[in-house]
Every structure is written in structure tokens, then in C-alpha cells.
Short mmCIF file of C-alpha atoms in Angstrom, two decimals:
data_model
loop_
_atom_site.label_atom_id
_atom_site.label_comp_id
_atom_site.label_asym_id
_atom_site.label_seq_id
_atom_site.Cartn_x
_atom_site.Cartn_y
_atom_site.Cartn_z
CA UNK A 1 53.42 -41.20 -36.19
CA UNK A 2 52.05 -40.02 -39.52
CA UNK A 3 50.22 -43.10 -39.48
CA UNK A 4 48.52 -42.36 -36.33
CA UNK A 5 47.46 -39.05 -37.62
CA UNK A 6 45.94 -40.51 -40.54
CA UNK A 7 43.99 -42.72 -38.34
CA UNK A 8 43.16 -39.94 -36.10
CA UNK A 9 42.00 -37.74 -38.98
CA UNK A 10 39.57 -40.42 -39.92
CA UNK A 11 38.24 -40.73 -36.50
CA UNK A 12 37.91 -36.91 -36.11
CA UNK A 13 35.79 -37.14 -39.54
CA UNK A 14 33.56 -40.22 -38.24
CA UNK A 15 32.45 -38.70 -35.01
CA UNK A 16 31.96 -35.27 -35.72
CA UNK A 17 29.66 -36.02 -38.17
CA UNK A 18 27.49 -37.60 -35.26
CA UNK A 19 27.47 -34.33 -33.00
CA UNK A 20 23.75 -32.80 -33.26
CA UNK A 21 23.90 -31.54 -29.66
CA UNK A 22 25.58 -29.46 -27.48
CA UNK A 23 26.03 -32.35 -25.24
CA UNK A 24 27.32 -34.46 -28.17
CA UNK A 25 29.58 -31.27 -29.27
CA UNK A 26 30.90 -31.20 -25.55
CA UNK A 27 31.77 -34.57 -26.03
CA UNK A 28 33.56 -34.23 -29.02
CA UNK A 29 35.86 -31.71 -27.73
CA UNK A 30 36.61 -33.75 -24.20
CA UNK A 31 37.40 -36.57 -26.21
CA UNK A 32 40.06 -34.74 -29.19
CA UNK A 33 40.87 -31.31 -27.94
CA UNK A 34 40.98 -31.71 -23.84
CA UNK A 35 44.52 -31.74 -22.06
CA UNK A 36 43.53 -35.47 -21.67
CA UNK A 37 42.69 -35.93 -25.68
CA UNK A 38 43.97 -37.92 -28.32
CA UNK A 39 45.54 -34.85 -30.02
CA UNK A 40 47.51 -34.04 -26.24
CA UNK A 41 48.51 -37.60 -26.62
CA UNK A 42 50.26 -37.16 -29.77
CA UNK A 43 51.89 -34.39 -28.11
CA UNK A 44 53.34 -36.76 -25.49
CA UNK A 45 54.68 -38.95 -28.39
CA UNK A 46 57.40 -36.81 -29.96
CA UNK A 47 59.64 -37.75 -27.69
CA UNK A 48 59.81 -40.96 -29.19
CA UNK A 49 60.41 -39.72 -32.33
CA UNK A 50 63.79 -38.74 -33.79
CA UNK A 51 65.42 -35.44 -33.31
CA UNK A 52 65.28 -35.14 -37.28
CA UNK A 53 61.41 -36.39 -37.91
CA UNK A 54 60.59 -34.09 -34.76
CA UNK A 55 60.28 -30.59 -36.41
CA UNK A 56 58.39 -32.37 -39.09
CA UNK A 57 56.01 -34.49 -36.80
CA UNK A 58 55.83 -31.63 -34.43
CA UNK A 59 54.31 -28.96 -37.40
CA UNK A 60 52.11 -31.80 -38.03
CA UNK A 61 50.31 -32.59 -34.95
CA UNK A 62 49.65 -29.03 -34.62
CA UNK A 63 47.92 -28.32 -38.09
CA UNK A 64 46.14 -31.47 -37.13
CA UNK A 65 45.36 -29.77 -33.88
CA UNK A 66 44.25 -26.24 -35.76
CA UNK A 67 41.97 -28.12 -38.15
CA UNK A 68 40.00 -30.09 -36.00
CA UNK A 69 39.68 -26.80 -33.55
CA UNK A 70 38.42 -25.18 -36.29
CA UNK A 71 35.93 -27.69 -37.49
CA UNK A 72 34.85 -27.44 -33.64
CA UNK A 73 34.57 -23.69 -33.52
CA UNK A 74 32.80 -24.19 -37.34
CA UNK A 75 30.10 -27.20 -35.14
CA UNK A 76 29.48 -24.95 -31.97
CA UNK A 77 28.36 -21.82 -34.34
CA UNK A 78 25.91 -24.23 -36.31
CA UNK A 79 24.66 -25.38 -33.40
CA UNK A 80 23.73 -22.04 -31.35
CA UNK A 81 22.45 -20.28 -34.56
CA UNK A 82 20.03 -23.97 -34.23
CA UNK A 83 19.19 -23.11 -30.89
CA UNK A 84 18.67 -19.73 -31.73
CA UNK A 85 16.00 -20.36 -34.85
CA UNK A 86 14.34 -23.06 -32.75
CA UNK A 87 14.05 -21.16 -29.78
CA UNK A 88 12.50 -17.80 -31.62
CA UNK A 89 10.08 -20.21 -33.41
CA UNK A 90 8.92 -21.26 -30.03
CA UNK A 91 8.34 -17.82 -28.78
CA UNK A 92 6.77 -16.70 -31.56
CA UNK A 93 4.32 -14.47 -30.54
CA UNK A 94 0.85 -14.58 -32.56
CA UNK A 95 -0.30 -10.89 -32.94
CA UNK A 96 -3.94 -12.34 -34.22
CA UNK A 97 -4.48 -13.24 -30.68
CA UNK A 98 -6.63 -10.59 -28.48
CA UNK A 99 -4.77 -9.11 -25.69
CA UNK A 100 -5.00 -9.62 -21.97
CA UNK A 101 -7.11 -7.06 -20.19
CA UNK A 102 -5.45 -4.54 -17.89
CA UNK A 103 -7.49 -4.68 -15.00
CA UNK A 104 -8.10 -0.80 -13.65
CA UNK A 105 -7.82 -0.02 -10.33
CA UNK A 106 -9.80 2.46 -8.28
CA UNK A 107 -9.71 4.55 -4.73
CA UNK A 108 -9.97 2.66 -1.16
CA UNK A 109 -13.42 2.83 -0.05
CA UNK A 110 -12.05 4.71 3.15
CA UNK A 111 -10.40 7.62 0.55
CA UNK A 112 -13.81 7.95 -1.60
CA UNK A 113 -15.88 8.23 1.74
CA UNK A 114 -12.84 10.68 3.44
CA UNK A 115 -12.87 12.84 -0.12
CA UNK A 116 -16.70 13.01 -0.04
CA UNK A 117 -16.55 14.54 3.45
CA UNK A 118 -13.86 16.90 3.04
CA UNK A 119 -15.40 17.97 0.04
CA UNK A 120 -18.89 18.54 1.58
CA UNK A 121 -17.16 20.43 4.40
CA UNK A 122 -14.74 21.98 2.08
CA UNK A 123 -17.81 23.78 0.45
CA UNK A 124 -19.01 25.00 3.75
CA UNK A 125 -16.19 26.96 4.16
CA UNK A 126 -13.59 24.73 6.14
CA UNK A 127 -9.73 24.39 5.53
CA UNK A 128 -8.00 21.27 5.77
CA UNK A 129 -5.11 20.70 8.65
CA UNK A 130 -3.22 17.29 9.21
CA UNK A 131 -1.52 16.56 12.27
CA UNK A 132 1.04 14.14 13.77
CA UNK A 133 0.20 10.76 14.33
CA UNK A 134 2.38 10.51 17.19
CA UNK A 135 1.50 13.28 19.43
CA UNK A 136 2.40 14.24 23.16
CA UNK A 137 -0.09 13.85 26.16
CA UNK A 138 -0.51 17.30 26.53
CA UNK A 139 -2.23 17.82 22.78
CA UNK A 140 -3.77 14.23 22.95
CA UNK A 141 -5.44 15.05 26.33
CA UNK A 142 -4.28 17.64 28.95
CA UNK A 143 -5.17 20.46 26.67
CA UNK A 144 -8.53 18.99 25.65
CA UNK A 145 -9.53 19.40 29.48
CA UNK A 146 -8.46 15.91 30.22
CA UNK A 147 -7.07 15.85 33.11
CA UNK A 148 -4.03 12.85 34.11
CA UNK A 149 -6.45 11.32 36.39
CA UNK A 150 -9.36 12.25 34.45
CA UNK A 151 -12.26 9.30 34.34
CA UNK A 152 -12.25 9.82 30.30
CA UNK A 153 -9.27 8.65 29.87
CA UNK A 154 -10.91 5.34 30.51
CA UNK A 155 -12.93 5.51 27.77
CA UNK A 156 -9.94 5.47 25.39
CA UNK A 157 -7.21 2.47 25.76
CA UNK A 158 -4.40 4.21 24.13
CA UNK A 159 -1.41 2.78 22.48
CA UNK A 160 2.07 4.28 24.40
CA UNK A 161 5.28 4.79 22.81
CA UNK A 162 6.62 6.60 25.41
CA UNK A 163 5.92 8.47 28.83
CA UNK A 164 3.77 10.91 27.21
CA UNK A 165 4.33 10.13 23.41
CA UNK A 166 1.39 8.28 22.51
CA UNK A 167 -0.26 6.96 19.04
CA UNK A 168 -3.23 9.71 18.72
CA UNK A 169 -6.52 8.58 19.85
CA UNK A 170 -8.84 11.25 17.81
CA UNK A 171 -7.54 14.05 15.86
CA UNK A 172 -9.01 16.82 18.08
CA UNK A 173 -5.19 17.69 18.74
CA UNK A 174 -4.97 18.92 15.73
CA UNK A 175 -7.71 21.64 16.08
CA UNK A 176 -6.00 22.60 19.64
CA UNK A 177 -2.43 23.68 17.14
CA UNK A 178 -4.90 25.31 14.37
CA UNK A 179 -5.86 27.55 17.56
CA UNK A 180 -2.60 27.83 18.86
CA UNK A 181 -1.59 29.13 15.24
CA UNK A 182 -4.28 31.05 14.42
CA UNK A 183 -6.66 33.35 16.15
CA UNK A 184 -10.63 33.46 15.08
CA UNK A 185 -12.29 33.24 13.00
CA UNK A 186 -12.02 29.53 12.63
CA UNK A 187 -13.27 27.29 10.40
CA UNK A 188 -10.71 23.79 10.19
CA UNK A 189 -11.33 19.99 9.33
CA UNK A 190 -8.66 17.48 10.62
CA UNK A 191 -8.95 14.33 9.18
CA UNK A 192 -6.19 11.77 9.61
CA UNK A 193 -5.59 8.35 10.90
CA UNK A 194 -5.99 7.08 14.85
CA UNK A 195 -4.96 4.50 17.14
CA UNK A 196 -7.14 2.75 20.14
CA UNK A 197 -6.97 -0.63 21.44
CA UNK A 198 -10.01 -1.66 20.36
CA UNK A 199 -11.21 -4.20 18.02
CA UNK A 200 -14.41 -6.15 17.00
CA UNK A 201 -17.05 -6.08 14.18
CA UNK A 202 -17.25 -2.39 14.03
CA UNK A 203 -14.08 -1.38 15.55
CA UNK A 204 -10.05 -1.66 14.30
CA UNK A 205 -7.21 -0.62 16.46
CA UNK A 206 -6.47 1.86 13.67
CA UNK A 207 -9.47 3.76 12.06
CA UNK A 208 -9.71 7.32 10.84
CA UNK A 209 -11.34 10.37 11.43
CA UNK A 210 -12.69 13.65 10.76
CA UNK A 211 -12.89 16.29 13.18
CA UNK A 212 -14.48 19.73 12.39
CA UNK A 213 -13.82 23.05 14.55
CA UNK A 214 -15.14 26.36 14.11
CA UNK A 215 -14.37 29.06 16.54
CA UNK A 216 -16.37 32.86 16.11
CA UNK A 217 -18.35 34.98 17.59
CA UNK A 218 -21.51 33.99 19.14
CA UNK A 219 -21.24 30.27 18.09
CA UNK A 220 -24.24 27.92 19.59
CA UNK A 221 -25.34 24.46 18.67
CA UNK A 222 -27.70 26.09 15.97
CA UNK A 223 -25.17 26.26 13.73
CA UNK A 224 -23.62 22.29 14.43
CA UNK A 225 -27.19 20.81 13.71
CA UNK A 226 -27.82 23.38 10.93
CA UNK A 227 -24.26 22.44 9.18
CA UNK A 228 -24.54 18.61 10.30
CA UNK A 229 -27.89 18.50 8.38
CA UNK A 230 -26.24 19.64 5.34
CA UNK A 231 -23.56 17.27 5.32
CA UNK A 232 -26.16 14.28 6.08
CA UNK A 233 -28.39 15.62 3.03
CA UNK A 234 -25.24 15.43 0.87
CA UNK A 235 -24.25 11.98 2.70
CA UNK A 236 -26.85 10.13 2.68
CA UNK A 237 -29.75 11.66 0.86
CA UNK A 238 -32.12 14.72 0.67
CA UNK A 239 -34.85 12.90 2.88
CA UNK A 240 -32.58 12.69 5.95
CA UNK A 241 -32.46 14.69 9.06
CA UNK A 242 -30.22 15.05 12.30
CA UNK A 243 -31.01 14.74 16.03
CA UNK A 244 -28.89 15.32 18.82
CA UNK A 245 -29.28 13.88 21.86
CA UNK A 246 -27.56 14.85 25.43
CA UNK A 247 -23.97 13.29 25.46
CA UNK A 248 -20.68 13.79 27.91
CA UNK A 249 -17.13 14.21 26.06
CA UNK A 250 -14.44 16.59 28.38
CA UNK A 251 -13.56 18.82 25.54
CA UNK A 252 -17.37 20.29 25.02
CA UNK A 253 -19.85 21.43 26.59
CA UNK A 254 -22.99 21.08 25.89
CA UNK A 255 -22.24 18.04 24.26
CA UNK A 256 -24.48 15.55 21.93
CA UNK A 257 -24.32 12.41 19.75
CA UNK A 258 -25.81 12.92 16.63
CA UNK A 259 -28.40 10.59 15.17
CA UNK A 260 -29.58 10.75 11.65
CA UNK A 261 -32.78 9.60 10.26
CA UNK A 262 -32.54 6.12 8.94
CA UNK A 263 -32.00 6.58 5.58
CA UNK A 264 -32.71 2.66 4.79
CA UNK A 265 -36.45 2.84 5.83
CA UNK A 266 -37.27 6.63 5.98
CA UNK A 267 -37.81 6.24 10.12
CA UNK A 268 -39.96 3.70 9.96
CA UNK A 269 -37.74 1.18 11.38
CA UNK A 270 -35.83 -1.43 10.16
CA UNK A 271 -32.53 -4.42 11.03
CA UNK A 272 -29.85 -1.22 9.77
CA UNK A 273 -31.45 1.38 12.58
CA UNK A 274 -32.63 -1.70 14.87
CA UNK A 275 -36.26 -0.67 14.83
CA UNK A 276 -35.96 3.13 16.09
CA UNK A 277 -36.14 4.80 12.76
CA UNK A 278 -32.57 6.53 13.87
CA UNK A 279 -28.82 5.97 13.27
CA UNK A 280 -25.90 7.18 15.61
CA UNK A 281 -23.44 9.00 13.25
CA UNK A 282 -21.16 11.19 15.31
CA UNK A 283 -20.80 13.36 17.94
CA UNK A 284 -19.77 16.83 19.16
CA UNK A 285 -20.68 20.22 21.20
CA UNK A 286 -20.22 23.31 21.51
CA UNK A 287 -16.04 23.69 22.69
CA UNK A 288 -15.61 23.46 25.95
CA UNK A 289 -14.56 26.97 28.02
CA UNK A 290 -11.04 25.58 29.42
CA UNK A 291 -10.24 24.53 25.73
CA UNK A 292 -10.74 27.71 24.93
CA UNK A 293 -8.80 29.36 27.73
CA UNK A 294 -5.91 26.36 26.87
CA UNK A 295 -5.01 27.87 23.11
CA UNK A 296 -5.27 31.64 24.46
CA UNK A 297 -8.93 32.37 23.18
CA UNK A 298 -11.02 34.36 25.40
CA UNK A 299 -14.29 32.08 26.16
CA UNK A 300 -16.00 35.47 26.94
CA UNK A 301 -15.52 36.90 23.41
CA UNK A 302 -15.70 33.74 21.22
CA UNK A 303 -17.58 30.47 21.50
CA UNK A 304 -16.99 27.07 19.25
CA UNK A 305 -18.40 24.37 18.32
CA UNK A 306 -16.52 20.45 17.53
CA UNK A 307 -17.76 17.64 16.28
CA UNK A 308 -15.96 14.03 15.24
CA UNK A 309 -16.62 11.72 12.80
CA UNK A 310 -15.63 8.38 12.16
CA UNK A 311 -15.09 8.20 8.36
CA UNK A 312 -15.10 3.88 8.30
CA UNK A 313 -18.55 4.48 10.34
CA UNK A 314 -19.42 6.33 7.45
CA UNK A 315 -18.44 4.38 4.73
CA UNK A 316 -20.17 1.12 6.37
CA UNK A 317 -23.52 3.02 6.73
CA UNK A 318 -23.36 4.48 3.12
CA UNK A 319 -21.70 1.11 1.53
CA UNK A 320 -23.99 -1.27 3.49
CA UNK A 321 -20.80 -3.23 4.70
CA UNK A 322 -21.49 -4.79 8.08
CA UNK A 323 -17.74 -5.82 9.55
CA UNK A 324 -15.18 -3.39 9.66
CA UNK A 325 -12.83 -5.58 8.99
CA UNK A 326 -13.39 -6.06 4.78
CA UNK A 327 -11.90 -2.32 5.10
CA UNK A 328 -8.71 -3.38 5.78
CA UNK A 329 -7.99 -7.02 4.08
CA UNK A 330 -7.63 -5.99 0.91
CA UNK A 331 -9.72 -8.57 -0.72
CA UNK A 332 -10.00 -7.37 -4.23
CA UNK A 333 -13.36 -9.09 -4.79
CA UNK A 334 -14.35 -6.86 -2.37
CA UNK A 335 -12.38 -3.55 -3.29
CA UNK A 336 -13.67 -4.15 -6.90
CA UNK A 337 -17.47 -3.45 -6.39
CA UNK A 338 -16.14 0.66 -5.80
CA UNK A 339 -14.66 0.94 -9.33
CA UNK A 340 -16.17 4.32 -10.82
#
């Protein structure tokens, strides 16, 4: 048996000065220190040995077993402080080299053109009020003197989410709770997101808006042209002016589209205003009476005046950007040209 150890020993020596791997390591130990090893198999011999050599033999084998164990333990921590140096060298990191760029972002088109507006308006006087998105028909409509079998209706396809729960199609509901909240004088801009089934070149089934009420005494459509010119001037450029022509929307009366002077040829006429020297920009009127009476406000005592703008309308106009739809794919060649 002592023999066999000796030739073991040598064996053990011969091999393990062939492991350079982890693989080769692994092998090592499957082939001396596994339960189906050489060293196991001089386990299984001591019964074949007498019951005087067997203490003897027995102490052997196993300080046999503890040296080779050790000079595996001694391999495997050679070999993964290896690994180790060889790895770090390989992800060495060269501080001489310059630095990737950080690209910085910047605001949506849609926000710059909405923070524009609200700050024109916002120096005019006006408050800001957000409303729901989801609203019920009798904000959305009923209220705004649009009746259930009302022909306007018709000119909005409106996205249900229940009988009478509906995605808001403008944010003119939102001036009819600033009335119901507050009495005049009134001075409020609502801007916020919508929802219409609608969508082509210049139209999305979500878009946003800005609405603008102001409720006082002896309110007339002086004082929408007179404030509508300011906000073009500070839009678009000193040289532009406003026109409104005769329009029909349920909640005002009078009511007008605006027009602006095309700010791309001074009038003259060009492709952007299609030869007529004027742009359509918004509309609005003077609040209708029954809107009025709807929030408690006595149409005999105060008049108002509305008016809604579509901010994407705006920001296509003042961008040049001729499909709607670059708003909204997030095409970073695009979104980078509005970096401040």
C-alpha cells in the first residue's frame, strides 16, 4: 500500500505541474480528490490490509489526502490572482484618451411654443388653470350651449369612455369651472392636452391647446383683436397684423377666425399663405349669452370674450415644419435642431 502511495505521490507531482488553467485545475481535482479519485480508491483498499498495518496505512492515505488538497487549494489561488492581473490589464482604462461627449438635451418643440404663449398671455394679465382630461358631457358640451342633438357636435368626432365621460375635445371646459369658481373679473388661460378623431398632415388624434377667457364689464371684440395683435407681434414678428373674419362656433357669439398677416412674405403672397398674403391662426368671439347664464353670470352686467388656439398649429407656422406628425415621433435628428 505504501508502495502505491509512493507511486501516487509521484503522479500527483507530474500532473500538477501541467495545470495552467482552470479547466486543467478542474481536471486535476476530478481525477485525485473526487469521490471517484485515486486517493477515494486507496480508501477502498484498507480493507485489504491487516488489522495491525490499518491504523498506520489509514493515517497515511489521509496526510496523502491533506497534502495534495492543499497543493490544490495552493494551484486554484495562483490561478484566480492570474485571472485577476490579466483581466485588470485588459480593462485598463487609458485616462490620456478624450472623453465621450454628453449629448444635452433640450424642451419638446410643443413645450417651447406652449411656454412662449403662456408667457405672452401671462404678461397680459392672465392666470393659468388646467383641467381634466377626461371630462363629463355636460362641461365638454351641454354647458358650452351645445346642445345633445346639436349640429356642432358633428364637427368634433369625439373619443367616448363612457355614456357621458368623454376624452376632452378643446379645453373650453376648463374656462366654464374657472366661472363656476370664480365670479368677474376674469382673466384665465387653459392650456392642456385634447382628443379628436382626426388625423392627417396637419391633424393628430391628440394635439393641444390654449384657450383664453376674459369675462368684465363691457367686453367687445375690440379688446380680442387688440390683445390677439399683441400676442401675434410677440409670435411671429413686429410687422404682423390680425384679421378676423365672420365664423360660427356655439359657445360665442359674434364669432371669428383669426387670420394673421403672412409673416413669410409680408402679404404679398407666397406657397406658406397660398397666395392670399394671410394665415388662419385661431379662432374665437365674444362668449356666448347662454354660457354666460350656464356658470351664473348675468349676460346683462358682464360680457366675455374666448378665443382657442392650437399650440402644434403654432409651432408648425413659427418652426416651418409642414407634417404634424415629426411632433410626435420623436426623431432626435429632428428634436435636435431646437437645442437653445
Amino acid at each position: 500500500m505504501q508502495a502505491k502511495i509512493k507511486a501516487l505521490r509521484e503522479q500527483v507531482e507530474s500532473t500538477i505541474g501541467s495545470v495552467h488553467t482552470k479547466e486543467e485545475l478542474s481536471a486535476f481535482w476530478q481525477q485525485f480528490l473526487s469521490k471517484k479519485g485515486s486517493i477515494q480508491d486507496l480508501m477502498k483498499g484498507l480493507g485489504s490490509v491487516s488489522a495491525e498495518e490499518r491504523p498506520t496505512i489509514g493515517k497515511l492515505i489521509n496526510e496523502f489526502k491533506n497534502e495534495v488538497n492543499a497543493k490544490y487549494e495552493a494551484l486554484a489561488a495562483k490561478l484566480e490572482e492570474l485571472e485577476l492581473e490579466s483581466r485588470n490589464k485588459s480593462e485598463q482604462v487609458d485616462i490620456t484618451l478624450p472623453s465621450k461627449k454628453i449629448s444635452k438635451g433640450s424642451l419638446h418643440p410643443i413645450t417651447i411654443t406652449k411656454d412662449l404663449m403662456c408667457d405672452v398671455f401671462s404678461g397680459m394679465g392672465f392666470e393659468i388653470y388646467e383641467g381634466p382630461e377626461i371630462e363629463d358631457d355636460d362641461h365638454n358640451f351641454t354647458r358650452l350651449n351645445v346642445a345633445k342633438n346639436h349640429p356642432a357636435r358633428d364637427m368634433q368626432d369625439t373619443f367616448y369612455v363612457a355614456e357621458d365621460i368623454l376624452l376632452r375635445t378643446h379645453t373650453s371646459p376648463g374656462q366654464i369651472r374657472v366661472m363656476d369658481s370664480k365670479k368677474p373679473p376674469i382673466k384665465v388661460l387653459v392650456p392642456g392636452r385634447v382628443f379628436r378623431s382626426d388625423s392627417d398632415a396637419t391633424h393628430s388624434p391628440m394635439f393641444h391647446q390654449l384657450e383664453g377667457l376674459v369675462v368684465d364689464k363691457k367686453i367687445t371684440l375690440c379688446d380680442l383683436q387688440g390683445l390677439l395683435d399683441q400676442f401675434v407681434k410677440k409670435i411671429f414678428g413686429d410687422g404682423v397684423k390680425t384679421r378676423l373674419r365672420p365664423s360660427f362656433f356655439p359657445f360665442t357669439e359674434p364669432s371669428v377666425e383669426v387670420d394673421v398677416s403672412c409673416f413669410e412674405c409680408g402679404g404679398k403672397g407666397c406657397s406658406l399663405c397660398k397666395g392670399t398674403g394671410w394665415i388662419e391662426v385661431l379662432g374665437g368671439g365674444i362668449v356666448h349669452h347662454k354660457v354666460l347664464e350656464n356658470c351664473g353670470i348675468d349676460p346683462e352686467e358682464y360680457s366675455g370674450l374666448a378665443f382657442g388656439i392650437g399650440i402644434e398649429r403654432i409651432a408648425m407656422l413659427k418652426y416651418g415644419i409642414n407634417n404634424i406628425g415629426l411632433l410626435y415621433e420623436n426623431d432626435l435628428r429632428f428634436l435636435k435642431q431646437f437645442k437653445d
